[in-house]
PDB file of C-alpha atoms in Angstrom:
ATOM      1  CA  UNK A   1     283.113 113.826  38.334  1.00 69.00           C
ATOM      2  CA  UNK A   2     283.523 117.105  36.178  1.00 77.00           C
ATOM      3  CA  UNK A   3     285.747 115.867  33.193  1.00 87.00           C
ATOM      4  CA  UNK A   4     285.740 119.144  31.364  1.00 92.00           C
ATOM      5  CA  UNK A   5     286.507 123.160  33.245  1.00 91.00           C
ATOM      6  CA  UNK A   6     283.376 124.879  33.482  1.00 88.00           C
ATOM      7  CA  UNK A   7     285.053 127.952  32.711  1.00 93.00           C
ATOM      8  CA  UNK A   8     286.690 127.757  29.539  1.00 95.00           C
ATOM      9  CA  UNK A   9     285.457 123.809  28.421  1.00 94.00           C
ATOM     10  CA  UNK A  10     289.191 122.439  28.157  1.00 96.00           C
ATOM     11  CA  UNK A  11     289.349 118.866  29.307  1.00 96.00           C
ATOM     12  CA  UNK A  12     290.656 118.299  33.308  1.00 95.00           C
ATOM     13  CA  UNK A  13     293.827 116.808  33.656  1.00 94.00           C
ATOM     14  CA  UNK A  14     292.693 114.584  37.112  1.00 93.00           C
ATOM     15  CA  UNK A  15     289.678 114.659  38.868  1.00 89.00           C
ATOM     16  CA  UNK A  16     289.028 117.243  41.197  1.00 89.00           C
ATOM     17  CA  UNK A  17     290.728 119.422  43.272  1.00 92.00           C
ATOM     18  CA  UNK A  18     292.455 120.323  40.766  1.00 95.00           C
ATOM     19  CA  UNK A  19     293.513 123.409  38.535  1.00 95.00           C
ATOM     20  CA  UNK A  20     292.559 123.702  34.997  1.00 95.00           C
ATOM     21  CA  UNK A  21     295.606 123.920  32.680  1.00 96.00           C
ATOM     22  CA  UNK A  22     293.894 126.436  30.049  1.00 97.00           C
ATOM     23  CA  UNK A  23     292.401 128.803  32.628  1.00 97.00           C
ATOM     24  CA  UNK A  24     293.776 128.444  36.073  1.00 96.00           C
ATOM     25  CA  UNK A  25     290.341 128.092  37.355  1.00 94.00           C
ATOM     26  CA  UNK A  26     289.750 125.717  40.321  1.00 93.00           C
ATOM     27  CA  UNK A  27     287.818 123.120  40.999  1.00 90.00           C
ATOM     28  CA  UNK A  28     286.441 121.717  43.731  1.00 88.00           C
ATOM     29  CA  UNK A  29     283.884 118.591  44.668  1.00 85.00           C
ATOM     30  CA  UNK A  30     282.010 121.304  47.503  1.00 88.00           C
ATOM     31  CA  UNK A  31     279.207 119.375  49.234  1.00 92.00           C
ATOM     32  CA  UNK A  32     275.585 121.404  47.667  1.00 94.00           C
ATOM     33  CA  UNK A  33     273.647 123.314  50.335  1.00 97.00           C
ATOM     34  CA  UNK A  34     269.658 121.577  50.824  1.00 98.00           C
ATOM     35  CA  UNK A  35     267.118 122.826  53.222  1.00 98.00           C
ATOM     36  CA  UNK A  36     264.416 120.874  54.284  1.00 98.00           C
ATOM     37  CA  UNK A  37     261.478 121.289  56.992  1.00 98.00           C
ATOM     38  CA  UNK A  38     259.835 119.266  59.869  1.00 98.00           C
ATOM     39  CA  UNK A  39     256.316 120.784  59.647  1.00 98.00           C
ATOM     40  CA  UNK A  40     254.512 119.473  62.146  1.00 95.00           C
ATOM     41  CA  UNK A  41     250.660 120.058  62.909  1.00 92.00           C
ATOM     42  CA  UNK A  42     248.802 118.612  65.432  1.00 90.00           C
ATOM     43  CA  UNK A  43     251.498 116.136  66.617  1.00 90.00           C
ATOM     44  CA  UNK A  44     251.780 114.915  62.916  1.00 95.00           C
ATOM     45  CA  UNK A  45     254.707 115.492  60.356  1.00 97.00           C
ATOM     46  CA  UNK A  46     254.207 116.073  57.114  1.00 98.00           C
ATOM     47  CA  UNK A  47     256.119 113.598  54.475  1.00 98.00           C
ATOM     48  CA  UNK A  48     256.424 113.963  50.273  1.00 98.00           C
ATOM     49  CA  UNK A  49     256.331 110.601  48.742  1.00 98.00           C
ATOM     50  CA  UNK A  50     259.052 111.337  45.694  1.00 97.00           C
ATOM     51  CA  UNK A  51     257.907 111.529  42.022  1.00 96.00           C
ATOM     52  CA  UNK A  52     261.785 112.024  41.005  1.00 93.00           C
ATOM     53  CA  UNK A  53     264.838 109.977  41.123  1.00 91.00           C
ATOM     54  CA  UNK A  54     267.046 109.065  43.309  1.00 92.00           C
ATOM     55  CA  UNK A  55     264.337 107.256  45.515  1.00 94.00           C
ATOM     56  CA  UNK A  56     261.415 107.936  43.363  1.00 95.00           C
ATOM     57  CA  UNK A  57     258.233 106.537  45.248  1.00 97.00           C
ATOM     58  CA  UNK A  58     260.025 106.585  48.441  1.00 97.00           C
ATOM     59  CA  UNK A  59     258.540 109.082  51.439  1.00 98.00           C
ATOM     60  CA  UNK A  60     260.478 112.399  52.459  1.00 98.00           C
ATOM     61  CA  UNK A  61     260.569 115.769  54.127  1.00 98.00           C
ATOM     62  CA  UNK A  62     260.022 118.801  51.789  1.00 98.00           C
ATOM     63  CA  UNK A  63     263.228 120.025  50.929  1.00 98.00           C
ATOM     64  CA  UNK A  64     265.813 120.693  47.868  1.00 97.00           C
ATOM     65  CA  UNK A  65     268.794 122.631  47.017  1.00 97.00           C
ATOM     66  CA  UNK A  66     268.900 125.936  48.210  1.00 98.00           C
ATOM     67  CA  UNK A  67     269.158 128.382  45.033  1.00 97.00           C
ATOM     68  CA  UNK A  68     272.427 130.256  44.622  1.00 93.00           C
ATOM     69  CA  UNK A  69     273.044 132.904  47.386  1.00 96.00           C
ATOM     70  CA  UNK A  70     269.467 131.787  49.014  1.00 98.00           C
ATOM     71  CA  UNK A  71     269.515 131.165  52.752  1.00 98.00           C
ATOM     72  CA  UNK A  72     268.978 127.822  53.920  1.00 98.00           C
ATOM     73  CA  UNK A  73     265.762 128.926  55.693  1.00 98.00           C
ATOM     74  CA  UNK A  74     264.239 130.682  53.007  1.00 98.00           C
ATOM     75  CA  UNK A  75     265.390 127.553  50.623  1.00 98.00           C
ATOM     76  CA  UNK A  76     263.002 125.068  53.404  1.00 98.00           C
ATOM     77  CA  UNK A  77     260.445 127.229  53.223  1.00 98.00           C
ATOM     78  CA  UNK A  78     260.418 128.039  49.117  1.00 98.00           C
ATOM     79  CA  UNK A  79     260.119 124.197  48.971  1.00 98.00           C
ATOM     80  CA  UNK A  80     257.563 123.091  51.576  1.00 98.00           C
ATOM     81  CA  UNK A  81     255.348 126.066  49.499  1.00 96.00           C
ATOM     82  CA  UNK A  82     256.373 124.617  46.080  1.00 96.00           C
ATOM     83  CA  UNK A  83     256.007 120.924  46.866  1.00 97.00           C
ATOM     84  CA  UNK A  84     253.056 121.287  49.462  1.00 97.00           C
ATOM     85  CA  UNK A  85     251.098 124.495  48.589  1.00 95.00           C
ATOM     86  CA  UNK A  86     251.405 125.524  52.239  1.00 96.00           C
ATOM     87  CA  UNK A  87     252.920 128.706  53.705  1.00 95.00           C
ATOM     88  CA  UNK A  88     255.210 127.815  57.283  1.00 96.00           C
ATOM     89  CA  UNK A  89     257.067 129.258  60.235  1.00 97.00           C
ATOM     90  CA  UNK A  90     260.405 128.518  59.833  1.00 98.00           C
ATOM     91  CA  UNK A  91     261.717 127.727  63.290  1.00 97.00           C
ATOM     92  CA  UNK A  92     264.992 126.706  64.640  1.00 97.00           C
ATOM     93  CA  UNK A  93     267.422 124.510  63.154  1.00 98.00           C
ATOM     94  CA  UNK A  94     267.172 120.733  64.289  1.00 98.00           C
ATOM     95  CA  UNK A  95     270.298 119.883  62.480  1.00 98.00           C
ATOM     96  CA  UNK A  96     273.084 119.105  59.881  1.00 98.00           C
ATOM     97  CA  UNK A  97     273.620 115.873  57.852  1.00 98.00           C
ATOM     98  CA  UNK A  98     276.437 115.130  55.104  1.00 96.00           C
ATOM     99  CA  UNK A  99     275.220 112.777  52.977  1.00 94.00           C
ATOM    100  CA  UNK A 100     275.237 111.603  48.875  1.00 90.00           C
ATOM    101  CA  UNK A 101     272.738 112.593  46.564  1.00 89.00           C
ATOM    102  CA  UNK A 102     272.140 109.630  44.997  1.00 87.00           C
ATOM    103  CA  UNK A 103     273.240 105.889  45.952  1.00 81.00           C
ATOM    104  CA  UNK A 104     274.365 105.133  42.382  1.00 80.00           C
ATOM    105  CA  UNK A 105     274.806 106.228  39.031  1.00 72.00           C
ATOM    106  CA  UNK A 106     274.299 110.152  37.883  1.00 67.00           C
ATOM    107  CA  UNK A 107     274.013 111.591  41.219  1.00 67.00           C
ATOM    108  CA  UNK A 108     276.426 109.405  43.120  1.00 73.00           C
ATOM    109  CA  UNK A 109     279.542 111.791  43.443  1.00 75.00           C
ATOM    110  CA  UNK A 110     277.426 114.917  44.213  1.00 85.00           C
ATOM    111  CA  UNK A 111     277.961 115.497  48.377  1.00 91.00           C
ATOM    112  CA  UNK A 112     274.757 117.308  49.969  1.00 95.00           C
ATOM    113  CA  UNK A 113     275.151 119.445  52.992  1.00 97.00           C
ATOM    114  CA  UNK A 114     271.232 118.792  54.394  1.00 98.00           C
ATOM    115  CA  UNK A 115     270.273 121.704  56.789  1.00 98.00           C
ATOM    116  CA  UNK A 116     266.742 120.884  58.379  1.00 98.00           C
ATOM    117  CA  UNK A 117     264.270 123.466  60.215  1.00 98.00           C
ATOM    118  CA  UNK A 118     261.554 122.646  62.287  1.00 97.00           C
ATOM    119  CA  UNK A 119     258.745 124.851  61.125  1.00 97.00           C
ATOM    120  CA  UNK A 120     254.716 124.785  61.581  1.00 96.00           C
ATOM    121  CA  UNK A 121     251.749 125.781  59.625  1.00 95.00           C
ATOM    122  CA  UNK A 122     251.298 129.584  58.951  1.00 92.00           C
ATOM    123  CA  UNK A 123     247.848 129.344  57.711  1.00 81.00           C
ATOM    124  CA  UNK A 124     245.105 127.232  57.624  1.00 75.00           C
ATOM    125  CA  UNK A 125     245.586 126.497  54.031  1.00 75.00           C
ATOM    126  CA  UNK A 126     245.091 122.997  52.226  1.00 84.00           C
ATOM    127  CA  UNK A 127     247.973 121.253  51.226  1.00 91.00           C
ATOM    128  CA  UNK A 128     247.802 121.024  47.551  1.00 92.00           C
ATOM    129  CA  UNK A 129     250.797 118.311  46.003  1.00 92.00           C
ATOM    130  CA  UNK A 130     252.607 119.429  43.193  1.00 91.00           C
ATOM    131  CA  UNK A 131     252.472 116.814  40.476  1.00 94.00           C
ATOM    132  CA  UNK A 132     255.902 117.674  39.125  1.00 94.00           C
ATOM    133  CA  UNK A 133     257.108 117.575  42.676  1.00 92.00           C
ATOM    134  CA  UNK A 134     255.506 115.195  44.805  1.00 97.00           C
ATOM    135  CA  UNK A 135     253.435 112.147  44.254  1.00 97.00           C
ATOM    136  CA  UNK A 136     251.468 112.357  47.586  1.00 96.00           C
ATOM    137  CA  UNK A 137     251.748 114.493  51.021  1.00 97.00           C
ATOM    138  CA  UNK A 138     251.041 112.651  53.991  1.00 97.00           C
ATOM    139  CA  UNK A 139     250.576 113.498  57.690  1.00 97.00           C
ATOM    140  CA  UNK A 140     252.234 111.051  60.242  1.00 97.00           C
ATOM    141  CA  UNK A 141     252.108 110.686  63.384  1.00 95.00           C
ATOM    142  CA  UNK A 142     256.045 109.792  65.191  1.00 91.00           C
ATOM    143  CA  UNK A 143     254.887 105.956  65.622  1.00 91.00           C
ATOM    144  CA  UNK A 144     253.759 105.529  62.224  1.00 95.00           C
ATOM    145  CA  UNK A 145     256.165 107.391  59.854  1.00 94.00           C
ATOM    146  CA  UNK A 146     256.137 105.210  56.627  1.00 96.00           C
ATOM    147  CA  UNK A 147     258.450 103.447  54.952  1.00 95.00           C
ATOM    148  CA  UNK A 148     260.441 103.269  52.104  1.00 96.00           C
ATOM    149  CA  UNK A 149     262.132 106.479  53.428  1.00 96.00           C
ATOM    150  CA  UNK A 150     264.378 108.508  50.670  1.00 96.00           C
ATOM    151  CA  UNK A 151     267.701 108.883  51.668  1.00 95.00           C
ATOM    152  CA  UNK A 152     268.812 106.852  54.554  1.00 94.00           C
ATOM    153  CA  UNK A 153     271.903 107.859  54.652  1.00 94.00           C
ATOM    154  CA  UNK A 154     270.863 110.431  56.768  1.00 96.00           C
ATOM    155  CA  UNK A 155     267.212 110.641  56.649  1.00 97.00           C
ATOM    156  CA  UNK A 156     266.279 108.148  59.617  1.00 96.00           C
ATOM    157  CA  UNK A 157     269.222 110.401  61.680  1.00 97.00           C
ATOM    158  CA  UNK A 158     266.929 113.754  61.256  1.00 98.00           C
ATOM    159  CA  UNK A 159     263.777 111.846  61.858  1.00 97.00           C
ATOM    160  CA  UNK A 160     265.653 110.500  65.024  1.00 96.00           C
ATOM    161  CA  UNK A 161     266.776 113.868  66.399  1.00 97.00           C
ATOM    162  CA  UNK A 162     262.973 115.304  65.711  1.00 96.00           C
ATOM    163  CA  UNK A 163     261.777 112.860  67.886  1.00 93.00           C
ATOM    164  CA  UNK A 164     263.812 113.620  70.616  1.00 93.00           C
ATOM    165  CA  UNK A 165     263.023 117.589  70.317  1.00 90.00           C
ATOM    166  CA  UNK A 166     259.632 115.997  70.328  1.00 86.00           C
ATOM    167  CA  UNK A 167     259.885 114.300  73.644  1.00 85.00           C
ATOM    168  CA  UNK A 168     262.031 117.348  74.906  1.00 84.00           C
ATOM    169  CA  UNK A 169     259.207 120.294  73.820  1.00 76.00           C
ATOM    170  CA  UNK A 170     257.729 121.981  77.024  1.00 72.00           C
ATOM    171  CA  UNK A 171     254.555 120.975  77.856  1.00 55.00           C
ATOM    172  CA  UNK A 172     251.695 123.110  77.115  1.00 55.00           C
ATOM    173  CA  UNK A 173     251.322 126.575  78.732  1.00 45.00           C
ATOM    174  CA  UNK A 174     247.988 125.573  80.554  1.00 39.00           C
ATOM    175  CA  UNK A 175     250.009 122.439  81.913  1.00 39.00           C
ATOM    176  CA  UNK A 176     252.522 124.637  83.153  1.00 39.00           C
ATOM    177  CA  UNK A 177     249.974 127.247  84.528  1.00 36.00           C
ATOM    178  CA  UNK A 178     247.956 124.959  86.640  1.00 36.00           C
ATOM    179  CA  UNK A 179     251.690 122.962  88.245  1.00 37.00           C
ATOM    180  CA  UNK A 180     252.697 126.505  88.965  1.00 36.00           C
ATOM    181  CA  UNK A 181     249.105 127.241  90.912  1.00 35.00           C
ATOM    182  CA  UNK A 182     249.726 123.848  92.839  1.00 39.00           C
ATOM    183  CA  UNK A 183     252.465 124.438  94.258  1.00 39.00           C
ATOM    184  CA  UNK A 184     253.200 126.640  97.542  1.00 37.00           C
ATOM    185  CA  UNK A 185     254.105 130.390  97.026  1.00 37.00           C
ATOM    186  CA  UNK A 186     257.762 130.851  98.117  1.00 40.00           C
ATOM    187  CA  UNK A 187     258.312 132.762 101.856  1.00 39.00           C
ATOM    188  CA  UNK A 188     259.453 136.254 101.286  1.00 38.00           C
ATOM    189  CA  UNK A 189     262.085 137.464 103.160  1.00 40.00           C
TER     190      UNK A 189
END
């Protein structure tokens, strides 16, 4: 919790909302905008195992806090390209998740608003971990995502809802091409 106004420094009389005496400015505990992406290639997802705290060593989906003013969708795919090395399509969005940053300790009172895109691969690049980012990059296929998993407060409910676009994703335009040859053409009137 903010103890001090970030405006002018004077000490907060209560936590926040609240107003600071010296200043008038407000405060508020907003929930912190992230973007994250569900790049998938060749019926695999890409996963980050975490070199940071909170859930250092655990696996996740590239993502982070969207930069002030950034759009969430530019924020996904800033961080798949710094964490990853690779360049995506950012596609629609699966979905939103409230959760807390961290379960603990420094971190604990700091709400995320998580905004996650599907995306794909724009290139045929190599991914290319960023030490200071990631410990590892991973491609999984949806019956063998690993585990730990970082954040599961909300993570296993995105992985949950990808699967189901998954099983929901039209089938493949040759598929489609060959049912529609199959079948009888339509009397015209």
């Amino acid at each position: 919790m903010p103890r001090f106004c970030s405006e002018c420094g004077a000490p907060l009389p209560a936590p926040p909302p609240v107003i600071c005496r010296a200043c008038d400015t407000s405060h508020w505990l907003d929930a912190k905008p992230c973007a994250g992406a569900l790049v998938s290639h060749g019926g695999k997802l890409l996963l980050v195992r975490r070199v940071h705290e909170p859930w250092k060593g655990a696996w996740d989906l590239p993502g982070g806090f969207c930069d002030p003013r950034e759009h969430p969708s530019d924020a996904a795919a800033r961080e798949v390209r710094e964490e990853t090395a690779l360049d995506v399509d950012i596609g629609p969005v699966l979905g939103m998740w409230i959760d807390s940053y961290a379960p603990d300790g420094p971190g604990a009172d700091k709400v995320t608003l998580n905004i996650y895109f599907c995306a794909s691969v724009a290139d045929g690049s190599e991914t290319r971990p960023d030490s200071s980012e990631v410990a590892e990059i991973g491609w999984f296929a949806a019956d063998e995502l690993p585990e730990p998993l970082a954040f599961p407060g909300h993570l296993p409910a995105v992985l949950g809802a990808w699967l189901a676009a998954q099983e929901r994703a039209p089938r493949p335009a040759i598929a489609a091409v060959r049912s529609a040859s199959a079948r009888k053409p339509e009397p015209t009137l």
